[in-house]
PDB file of C-alpha atoms in Angstrom:
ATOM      1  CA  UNK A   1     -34.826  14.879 -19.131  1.00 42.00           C
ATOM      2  CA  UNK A   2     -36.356  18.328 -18.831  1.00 43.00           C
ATOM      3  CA  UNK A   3     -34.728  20.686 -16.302  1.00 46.00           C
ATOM      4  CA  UNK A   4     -35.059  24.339 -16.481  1.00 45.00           C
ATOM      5  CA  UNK A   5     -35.928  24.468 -19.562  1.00 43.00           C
ATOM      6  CA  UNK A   6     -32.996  22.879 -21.091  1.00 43.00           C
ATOM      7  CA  UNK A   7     -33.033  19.119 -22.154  1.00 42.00           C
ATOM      8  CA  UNK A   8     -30.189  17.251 -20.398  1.00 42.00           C
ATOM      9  CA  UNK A   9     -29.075  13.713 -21.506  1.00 49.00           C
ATOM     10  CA  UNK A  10     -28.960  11.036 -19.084  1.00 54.00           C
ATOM     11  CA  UNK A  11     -28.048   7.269 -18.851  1.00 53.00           C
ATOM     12  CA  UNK A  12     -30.423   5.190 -18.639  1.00 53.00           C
ATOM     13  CA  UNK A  13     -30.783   3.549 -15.482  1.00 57.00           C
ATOM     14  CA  UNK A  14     -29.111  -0.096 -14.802  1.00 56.00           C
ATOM     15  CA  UNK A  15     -31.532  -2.557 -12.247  1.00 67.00           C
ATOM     16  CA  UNK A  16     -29.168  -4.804 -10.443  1.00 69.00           C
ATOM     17  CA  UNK A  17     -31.124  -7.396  -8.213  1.00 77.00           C
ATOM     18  CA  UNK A  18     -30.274  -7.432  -4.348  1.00 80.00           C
ATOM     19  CA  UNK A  19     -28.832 -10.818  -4.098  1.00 84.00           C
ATOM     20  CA  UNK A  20     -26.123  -9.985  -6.761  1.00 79.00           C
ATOM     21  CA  UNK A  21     -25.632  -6.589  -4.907  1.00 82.00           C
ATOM     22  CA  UNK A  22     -24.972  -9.017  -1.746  1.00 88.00           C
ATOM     23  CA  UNK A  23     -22.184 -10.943  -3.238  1.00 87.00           C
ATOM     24  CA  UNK A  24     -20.796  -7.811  -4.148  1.00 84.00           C
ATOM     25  CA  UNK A  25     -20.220  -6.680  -1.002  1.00 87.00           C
ATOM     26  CA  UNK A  26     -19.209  -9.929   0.375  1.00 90.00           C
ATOM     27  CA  UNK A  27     -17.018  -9.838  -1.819  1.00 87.00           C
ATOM     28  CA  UNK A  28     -15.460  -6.305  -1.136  1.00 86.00           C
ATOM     29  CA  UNK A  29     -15.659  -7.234   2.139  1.00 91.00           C
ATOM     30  CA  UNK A  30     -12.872  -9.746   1.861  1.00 90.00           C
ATOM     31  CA  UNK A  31     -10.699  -8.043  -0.762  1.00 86.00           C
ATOM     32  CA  UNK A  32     -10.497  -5.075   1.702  1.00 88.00           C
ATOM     33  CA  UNK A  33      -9.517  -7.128   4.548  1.00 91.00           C
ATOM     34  CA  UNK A  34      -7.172  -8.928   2.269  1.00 89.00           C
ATOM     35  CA  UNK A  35      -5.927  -5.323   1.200  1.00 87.00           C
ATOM     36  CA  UNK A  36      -5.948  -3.482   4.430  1.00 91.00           C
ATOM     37  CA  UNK A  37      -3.780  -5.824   6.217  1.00 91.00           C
ATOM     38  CA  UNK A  38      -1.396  -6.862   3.796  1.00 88.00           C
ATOM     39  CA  UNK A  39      -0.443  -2.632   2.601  1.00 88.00           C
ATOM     40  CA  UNK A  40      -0.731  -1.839   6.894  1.00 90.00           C
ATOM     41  CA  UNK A  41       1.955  -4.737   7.491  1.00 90.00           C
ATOM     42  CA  UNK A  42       3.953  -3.735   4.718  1.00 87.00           C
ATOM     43  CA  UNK A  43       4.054  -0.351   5.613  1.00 89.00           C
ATOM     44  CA  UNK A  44       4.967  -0.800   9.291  1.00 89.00           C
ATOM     45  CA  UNK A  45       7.644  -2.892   7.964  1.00 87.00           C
ATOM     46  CA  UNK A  46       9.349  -0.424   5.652  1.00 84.00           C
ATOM     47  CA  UNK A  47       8.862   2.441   8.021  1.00 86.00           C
ATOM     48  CA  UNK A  48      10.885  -0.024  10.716  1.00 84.00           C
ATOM     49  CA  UNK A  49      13.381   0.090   8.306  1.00 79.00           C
ATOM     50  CA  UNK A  50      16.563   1.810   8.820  1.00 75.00           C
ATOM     51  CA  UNK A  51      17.482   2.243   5.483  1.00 73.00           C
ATOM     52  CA  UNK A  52      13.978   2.982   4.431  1.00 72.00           C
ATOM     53  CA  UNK A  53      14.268   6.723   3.065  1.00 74.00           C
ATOM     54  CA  UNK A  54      17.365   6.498   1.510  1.00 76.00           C
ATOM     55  CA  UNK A  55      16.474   4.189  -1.210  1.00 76.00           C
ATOM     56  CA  UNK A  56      14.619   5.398  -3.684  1.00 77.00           C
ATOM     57  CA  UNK A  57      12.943   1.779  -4.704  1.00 76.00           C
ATOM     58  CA  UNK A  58      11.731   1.193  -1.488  1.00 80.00           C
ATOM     59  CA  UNK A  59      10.100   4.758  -1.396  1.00 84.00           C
ATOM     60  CA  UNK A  60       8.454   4.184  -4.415  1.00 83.00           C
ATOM     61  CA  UNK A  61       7.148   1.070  -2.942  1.00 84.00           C
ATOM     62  CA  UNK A  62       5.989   2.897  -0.100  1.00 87.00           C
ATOM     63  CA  UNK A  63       3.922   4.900  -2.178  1.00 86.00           C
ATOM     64  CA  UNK A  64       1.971   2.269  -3.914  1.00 85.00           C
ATOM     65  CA  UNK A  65       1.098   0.158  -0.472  1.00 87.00           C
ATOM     66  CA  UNK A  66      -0.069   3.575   1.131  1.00 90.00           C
ATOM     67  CA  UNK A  67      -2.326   4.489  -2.240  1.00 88.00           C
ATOM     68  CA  UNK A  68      -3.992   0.774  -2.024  1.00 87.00           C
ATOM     69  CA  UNK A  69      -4.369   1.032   1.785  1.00 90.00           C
ATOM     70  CA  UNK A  70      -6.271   5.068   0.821  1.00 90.00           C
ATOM     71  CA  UNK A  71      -8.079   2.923  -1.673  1.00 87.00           C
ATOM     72  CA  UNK A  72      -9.027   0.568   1.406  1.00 88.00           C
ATOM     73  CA  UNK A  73      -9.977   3.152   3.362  1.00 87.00           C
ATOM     74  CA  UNK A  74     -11.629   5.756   1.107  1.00 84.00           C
ATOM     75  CA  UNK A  75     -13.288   3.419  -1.280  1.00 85.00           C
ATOM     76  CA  UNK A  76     -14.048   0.033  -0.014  1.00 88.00           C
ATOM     77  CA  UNK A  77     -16.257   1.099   3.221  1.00 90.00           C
ATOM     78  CA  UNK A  78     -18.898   3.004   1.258  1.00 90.00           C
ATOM     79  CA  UNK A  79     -18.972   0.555  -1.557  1.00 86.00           C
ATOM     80  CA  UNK A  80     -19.615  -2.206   0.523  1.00 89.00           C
ATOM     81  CA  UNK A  81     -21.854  -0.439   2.950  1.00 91.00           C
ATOM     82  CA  UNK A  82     -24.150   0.858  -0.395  1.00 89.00           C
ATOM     83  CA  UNK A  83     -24.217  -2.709  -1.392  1.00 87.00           C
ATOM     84  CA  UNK A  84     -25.682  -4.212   1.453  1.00 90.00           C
ATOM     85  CA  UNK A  85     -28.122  -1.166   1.644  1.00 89.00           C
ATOM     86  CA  UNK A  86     -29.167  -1.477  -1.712  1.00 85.00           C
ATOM     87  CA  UNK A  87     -28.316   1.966  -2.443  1.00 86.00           C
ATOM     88  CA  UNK A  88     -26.139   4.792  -2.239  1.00 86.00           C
ATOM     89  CA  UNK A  89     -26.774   6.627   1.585  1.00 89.00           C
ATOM     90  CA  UNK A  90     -23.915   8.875   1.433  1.00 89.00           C
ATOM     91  CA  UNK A  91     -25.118  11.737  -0.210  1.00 88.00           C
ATOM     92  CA  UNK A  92     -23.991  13.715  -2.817  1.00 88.00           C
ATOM     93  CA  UNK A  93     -20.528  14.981  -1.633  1.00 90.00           C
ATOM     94  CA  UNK A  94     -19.239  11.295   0.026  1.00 89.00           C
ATOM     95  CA  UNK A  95     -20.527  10.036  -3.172  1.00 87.00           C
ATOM     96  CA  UNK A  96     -17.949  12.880  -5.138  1.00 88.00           C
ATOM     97  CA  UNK A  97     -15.219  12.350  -2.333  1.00 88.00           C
ATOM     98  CA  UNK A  98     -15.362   8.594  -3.219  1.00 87.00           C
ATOM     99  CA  UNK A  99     -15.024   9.159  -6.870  1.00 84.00           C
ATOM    100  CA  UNK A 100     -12.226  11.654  -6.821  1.00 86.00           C
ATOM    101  CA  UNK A 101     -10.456   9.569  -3.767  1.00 86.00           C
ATOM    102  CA  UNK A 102     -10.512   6.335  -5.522  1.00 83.00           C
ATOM    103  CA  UNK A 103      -9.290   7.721  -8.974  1.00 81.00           C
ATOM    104  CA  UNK A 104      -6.685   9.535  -7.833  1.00 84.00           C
ATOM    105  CA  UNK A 105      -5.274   6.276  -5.823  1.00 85.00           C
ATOM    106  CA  UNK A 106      -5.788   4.374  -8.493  1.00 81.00           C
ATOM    107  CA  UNK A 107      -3.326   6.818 -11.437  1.00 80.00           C
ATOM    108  CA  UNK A 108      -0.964   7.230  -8.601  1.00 83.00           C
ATOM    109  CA  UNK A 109      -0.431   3.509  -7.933  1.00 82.00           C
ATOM    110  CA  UNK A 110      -0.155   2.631 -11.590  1.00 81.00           C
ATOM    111  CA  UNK A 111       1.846   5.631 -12.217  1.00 82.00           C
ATOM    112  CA  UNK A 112       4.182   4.180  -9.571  1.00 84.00           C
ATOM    113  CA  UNK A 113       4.570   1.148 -11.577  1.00 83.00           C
ATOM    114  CA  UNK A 114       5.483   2.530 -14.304  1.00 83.00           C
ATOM    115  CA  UNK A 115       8.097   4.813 -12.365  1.00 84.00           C
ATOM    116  CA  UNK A 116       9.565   1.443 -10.648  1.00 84.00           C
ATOM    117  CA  UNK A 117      10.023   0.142 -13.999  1.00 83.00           C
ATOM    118  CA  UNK A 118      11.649   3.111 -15.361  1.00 84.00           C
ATOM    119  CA  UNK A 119      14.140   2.906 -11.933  1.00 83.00           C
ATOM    120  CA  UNK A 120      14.854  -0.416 -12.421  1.00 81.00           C
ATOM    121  CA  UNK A 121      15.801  -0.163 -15.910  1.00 82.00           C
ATOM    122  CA  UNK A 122      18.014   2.302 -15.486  1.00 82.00           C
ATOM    123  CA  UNK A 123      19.741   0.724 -12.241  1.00 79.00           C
ATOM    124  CA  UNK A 124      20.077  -2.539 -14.178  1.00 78.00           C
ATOM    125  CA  UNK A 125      20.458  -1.308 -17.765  1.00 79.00           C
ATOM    126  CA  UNK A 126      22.500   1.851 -17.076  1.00 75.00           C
ATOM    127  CA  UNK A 127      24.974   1.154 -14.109  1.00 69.00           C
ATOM    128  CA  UNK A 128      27.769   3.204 -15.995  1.00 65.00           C
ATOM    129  CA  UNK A 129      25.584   6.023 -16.112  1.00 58.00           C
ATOM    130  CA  UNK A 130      26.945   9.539 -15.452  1.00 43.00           C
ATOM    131  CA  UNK A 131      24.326  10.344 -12.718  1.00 51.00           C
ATOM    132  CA  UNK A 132      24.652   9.225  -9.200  1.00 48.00           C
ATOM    133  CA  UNK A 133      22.241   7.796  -7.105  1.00 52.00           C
ATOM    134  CA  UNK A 134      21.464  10.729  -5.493  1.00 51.00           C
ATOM    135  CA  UNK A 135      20.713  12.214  -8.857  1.00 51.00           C
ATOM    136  CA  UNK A 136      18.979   8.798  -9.944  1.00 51.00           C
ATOM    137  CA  UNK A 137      16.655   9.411  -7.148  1.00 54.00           C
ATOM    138  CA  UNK A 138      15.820  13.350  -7.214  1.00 54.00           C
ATOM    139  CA  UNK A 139      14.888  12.393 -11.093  1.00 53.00           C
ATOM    140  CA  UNK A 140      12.634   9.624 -10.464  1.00 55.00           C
ATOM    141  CA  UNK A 141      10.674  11.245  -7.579  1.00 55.00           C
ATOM    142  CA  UNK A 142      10.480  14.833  -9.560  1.00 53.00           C
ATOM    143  CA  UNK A 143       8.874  12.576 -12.904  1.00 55.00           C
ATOM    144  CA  UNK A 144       7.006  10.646 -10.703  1.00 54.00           C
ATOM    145  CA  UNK A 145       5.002  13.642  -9.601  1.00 54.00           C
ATOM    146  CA  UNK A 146       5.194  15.249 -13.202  1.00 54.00           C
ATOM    147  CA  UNK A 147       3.095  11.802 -14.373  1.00 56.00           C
ATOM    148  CA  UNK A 148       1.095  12.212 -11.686  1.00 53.00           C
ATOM    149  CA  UNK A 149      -0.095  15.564 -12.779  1.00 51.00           C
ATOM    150  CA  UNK A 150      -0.519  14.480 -16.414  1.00 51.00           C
ATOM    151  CA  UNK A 151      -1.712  11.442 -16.334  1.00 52.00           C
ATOM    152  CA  UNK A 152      -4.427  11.545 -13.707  1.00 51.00           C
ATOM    153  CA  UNK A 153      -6.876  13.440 -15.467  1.00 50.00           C
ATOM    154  CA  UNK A 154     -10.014  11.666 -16.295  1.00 48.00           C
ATOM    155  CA  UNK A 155     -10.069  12.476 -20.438  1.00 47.00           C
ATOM    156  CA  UNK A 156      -6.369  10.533 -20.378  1.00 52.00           C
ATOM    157  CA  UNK A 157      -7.713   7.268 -18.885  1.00 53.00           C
ATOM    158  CA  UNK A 158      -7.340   4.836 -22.101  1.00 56.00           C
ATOM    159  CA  UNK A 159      -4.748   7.047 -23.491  1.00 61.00           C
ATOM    160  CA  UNK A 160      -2.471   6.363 -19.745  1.00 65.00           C
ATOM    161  CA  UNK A 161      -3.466   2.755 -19.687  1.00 71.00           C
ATOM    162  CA  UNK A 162      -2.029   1.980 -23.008  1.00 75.00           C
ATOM    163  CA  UNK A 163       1.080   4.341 -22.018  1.00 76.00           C
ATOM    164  CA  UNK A 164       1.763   2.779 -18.526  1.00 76.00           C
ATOM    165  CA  UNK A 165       1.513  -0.792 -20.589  1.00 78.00           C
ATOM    166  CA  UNK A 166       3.853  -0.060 -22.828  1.00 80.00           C
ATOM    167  CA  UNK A 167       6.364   1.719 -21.323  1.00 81.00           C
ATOM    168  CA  UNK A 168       6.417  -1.099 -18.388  1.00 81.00           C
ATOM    169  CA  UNK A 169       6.781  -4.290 -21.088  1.00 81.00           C
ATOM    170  CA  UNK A 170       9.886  -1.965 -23.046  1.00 84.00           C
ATOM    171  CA  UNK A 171      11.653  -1.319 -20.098  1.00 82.00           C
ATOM    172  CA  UNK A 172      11.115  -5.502 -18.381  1.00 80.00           C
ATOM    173  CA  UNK A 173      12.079  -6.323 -22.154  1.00 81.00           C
ATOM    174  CA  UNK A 174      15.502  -4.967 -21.915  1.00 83.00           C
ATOM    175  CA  UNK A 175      16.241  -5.835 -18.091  1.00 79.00           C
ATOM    176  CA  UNK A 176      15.024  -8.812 -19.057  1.00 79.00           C
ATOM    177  CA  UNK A 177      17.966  -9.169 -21.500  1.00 80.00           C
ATOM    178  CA  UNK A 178      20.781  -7.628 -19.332  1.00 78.00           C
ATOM    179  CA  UNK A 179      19.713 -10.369 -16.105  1.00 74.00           C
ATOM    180  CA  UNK A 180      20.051 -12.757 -18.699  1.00 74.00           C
ATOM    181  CA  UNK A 181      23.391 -11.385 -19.755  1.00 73.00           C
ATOM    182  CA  UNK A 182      24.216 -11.317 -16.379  1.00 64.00           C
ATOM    183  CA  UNK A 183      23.717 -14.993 -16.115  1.00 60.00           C
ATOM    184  CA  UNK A 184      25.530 -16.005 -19.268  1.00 56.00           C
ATOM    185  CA  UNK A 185      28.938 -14.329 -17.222  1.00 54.00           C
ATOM    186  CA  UNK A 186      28.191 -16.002 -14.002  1.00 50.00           C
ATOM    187  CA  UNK A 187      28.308 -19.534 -15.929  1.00 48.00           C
ATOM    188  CA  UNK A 188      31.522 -18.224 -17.649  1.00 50.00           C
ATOM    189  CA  UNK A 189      33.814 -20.390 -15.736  1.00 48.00           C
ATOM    190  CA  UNK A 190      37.050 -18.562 -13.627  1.00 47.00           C
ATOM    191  CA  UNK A 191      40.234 -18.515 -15.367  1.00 44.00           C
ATOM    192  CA  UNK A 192      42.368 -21.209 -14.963  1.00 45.00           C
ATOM    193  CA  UNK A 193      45.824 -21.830 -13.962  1.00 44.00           C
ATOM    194  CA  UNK A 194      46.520 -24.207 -16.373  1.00 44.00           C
ATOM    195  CA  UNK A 195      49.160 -21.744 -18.406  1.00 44.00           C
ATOM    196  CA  UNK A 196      51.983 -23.367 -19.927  1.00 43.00           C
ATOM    197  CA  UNK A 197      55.190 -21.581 -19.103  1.00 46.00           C
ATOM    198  CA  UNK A 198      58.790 -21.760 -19.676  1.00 47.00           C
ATOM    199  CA  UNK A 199      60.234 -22.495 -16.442  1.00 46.00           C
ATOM    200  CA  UNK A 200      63.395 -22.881 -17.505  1.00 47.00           C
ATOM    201  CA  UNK A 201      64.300 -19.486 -19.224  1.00 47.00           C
ATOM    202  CA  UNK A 202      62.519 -17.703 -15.935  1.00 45.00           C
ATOM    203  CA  UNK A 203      64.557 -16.875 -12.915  1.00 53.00           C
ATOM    204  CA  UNK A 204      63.424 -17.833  -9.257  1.00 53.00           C
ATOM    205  CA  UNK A 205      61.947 -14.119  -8.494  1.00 49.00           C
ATOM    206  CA  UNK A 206      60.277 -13.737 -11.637  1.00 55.00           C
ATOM    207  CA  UNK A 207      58.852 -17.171 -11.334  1.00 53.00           C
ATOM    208  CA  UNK A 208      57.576 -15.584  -8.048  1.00 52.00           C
ATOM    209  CA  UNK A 209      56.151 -13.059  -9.083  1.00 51.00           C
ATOM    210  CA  UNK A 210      54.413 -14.346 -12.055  1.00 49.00           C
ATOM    211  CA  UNK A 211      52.783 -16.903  -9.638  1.00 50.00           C
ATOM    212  CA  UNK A 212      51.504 -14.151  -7.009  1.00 48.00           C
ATOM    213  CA  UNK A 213      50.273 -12.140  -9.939  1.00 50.00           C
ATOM    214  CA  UNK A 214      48.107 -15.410 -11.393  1.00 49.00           C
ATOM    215  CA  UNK A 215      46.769 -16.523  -8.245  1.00 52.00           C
ATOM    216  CA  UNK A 216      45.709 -13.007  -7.570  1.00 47.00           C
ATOM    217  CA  UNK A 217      44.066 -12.498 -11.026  1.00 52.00           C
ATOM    218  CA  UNK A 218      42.647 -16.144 -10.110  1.00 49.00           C
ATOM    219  CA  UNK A 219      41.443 -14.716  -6.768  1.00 48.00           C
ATOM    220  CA  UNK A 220      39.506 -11.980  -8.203  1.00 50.00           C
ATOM    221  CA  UNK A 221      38.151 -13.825 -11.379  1.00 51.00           C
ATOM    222  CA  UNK A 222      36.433 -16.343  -8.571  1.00 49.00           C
ATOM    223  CA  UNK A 223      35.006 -13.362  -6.465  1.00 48.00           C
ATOM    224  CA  UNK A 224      33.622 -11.938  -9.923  1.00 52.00           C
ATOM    225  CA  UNK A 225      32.146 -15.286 -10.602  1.00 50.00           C
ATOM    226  CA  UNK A 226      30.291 -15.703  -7.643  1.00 53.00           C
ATOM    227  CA  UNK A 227      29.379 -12.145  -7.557  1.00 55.00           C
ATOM    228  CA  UNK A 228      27.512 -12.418 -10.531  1.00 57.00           C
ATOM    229  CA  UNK A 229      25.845 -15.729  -9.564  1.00 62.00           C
ATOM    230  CA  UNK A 230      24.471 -13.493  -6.314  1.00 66.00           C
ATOM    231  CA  UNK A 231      24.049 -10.399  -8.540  1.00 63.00           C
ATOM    232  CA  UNK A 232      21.574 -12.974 -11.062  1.00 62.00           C
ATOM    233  CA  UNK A 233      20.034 -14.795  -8.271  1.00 68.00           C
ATOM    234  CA  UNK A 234      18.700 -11.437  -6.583  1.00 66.00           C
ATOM    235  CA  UNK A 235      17.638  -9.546  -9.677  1.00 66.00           C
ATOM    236  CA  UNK A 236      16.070 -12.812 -11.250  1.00 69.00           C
ATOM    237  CA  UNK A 237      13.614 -12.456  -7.900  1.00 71.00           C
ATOM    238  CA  UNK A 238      13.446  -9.166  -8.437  1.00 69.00           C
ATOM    239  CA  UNK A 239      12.138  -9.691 -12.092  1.00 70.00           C
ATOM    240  CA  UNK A 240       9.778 -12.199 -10.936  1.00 74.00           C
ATOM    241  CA  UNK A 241       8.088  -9.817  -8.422  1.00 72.00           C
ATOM    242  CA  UNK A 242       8.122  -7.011 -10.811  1.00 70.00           C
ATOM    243  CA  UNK A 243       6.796  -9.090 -13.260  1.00 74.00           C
ATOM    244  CA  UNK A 244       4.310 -10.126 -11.196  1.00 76.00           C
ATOM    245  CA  UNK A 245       3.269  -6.457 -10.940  1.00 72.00           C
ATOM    246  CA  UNK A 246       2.600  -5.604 -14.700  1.00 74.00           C
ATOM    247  CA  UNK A 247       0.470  -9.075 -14.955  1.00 76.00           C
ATOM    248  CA  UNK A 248      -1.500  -7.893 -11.937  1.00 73.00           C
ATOM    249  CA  UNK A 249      -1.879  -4.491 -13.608  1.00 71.00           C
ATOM    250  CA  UNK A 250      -3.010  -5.853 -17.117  1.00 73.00           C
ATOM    251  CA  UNK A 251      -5.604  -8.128 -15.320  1.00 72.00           C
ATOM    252  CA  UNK A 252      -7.016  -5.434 -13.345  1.00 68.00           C
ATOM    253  CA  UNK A 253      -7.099  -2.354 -15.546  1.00 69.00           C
ATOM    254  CA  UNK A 254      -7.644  -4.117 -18.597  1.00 70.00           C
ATOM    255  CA  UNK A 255     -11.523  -5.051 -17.904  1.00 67.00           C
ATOM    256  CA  UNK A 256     -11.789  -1.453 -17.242  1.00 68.00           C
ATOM    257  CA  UNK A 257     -10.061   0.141 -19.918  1.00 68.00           C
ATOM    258  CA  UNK A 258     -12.111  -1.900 -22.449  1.00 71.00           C
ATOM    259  CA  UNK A 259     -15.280  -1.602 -20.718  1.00 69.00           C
ATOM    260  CA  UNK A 260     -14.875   2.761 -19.947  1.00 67.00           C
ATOM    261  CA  UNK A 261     -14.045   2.900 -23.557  1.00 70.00           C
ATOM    262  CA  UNK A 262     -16.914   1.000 -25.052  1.00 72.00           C
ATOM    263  CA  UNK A 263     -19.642   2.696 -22.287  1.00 68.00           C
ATOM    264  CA  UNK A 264     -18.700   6.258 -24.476  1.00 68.00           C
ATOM    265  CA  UNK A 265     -20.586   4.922 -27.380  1.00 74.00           C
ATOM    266  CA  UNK A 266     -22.762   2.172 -25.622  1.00 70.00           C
ATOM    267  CA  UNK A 267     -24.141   3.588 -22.655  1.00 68.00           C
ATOM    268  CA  UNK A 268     -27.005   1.187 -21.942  1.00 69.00           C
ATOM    269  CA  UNK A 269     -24.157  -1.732 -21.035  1.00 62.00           C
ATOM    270  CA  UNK A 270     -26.029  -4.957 -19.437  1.00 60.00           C
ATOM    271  CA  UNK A 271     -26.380  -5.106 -15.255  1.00 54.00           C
ATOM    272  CA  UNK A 272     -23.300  -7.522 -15.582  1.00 56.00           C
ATOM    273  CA  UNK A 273     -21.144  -4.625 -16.967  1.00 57.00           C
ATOM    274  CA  UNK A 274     -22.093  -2.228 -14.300  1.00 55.00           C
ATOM    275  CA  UNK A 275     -21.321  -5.250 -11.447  1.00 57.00           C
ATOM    276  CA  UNK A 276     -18.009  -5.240 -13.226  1.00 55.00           C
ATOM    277  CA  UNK A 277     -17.364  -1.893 -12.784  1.00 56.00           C
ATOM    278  CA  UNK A 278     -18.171  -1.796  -9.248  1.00 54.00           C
ATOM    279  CA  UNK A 279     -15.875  -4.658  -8.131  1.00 54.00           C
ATOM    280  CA  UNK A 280     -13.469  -2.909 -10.436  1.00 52.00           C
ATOM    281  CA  UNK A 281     -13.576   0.565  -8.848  1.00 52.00           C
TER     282      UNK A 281
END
């Protein structure tokens, strides 16, 4: 294209009919609903919590449900309204304010998985740790901000995806191994009583106080026990969820990835592609 004298290279321009444009938006339509309502409850929920801002996990989930529910707010309305027009009809800054809005979200809520993973491991993996929570905490939020700021830039897009991928499947690897170490010692059965003893060669008060001693080493070998059955139990949930997550985020930004990284070299990608990208984004 010839502009001012200079010759500037341009994409070529990808038809998409009306009726698939339609179903589009329907289908934004719903996924924003979907969206908007699930992040609002969840954040009126955790903000109703007492103990809300003084754990660092639930923060962190905080953070994700308010990106999506920007994403719902800042992204969805003018790509469904374009969609049933046909066209773009915000202009030229909405239409930069969209792009910047929804790709910003989009790093920080992935980045946020990755920092939950990174918490996780090291409250599961690394109880015996020197740091405290408190110190835990002030870490994870100060290199949750530090990704944000180097990951989020446009050129790093593959390069973050692959990063976030495989820095969330290492760290749900190994806590993956310590819950099931922790369920191997919940099925370790109490000690038992069942201790042969001379009887005969101990006096009355030491026979006493061997007993007491037993029973309470008994007593707390049964609280362990059960302990770890509840510890498993809850971080077996846990695991699922989080789990969960990192599926979610491979089907979602995987499409993507690919797709970003093959448009550098093919730029004339099919009308299906571009669709793709839109229900993506």
């Amino acid at each position: 294209m010839e502009e001012g004298g200079s010759s500037l290279s341009t994409r070529p321009v990808v038809e998409v009919s009306q009726e698939v444009l339609t179903i589009t938006g329907i289908f934004l339509t719903i996924v924003a609903i979907v969206s908007t309502l699930g992040n609002g409850s969840f954040i009126a929920v955790l903000l109703r919590s007492r103990g809300f801002r003084r754990d660092a996990h639930l923060i962190l989930l905080m953070s994700m449900a308010t990106c999506d529910l920007g994403i719902s707010i800042f992204g969805y309305p003018f790509n469904i309204v374009s969609c049933f027009a046909g066209t773009w009809v915000f202009g030229d800054f909405f239409c930069q304010m969209y792009a910047f809005m929804c790709f910003t979200l989009a790093m920080i809520s992935a980045n946020t998985l990755v920092v939950i993973s990174i918490f996780r491991y090291i409250i599961i993996c690394k109880p015996q740790s020197s740091m405290t929570r408190a110190t835990v905490d002030s870490a994870i939020q100060s290199r949750k901000y530090t990704c944000y700021l180097l990951f989020s830039s446009p050129a790093a897009t593959i390069f973050c995806y692959v990063v976030h991928l495989s820095v969330m499947s290492v760290c749900y690897h190994k806590i993956y191994k310590r819950v099931s170490q922790l369920k191997l010692d919940s099925l370790t059965p109490p000690l038992s009583s069942d201790t042969e003893n001379n009887e005969e060669e101990k006096s009355c008060l030491t026979r006493i106080c061997f007993d007491a001693a037993l029973n309470f080493e008994i007593d707390q070998s049964n609280i362990n026990h059960h302990r770890n059955q509840r510890t498993y139990k809850i971080e077996i949930q846990v695991l699922k969820l989080n789990l969960l997550m990192v599926l979610t985020f491979f089907v979602i930004w995987s499409p993507y990835a690919v797709m970003s990284f093959v448009s550098i070299y093919h730029p004339d990608l099919p009308a299906f592609w571009f669709c793709a990208f839109l229900i993506h984004q």
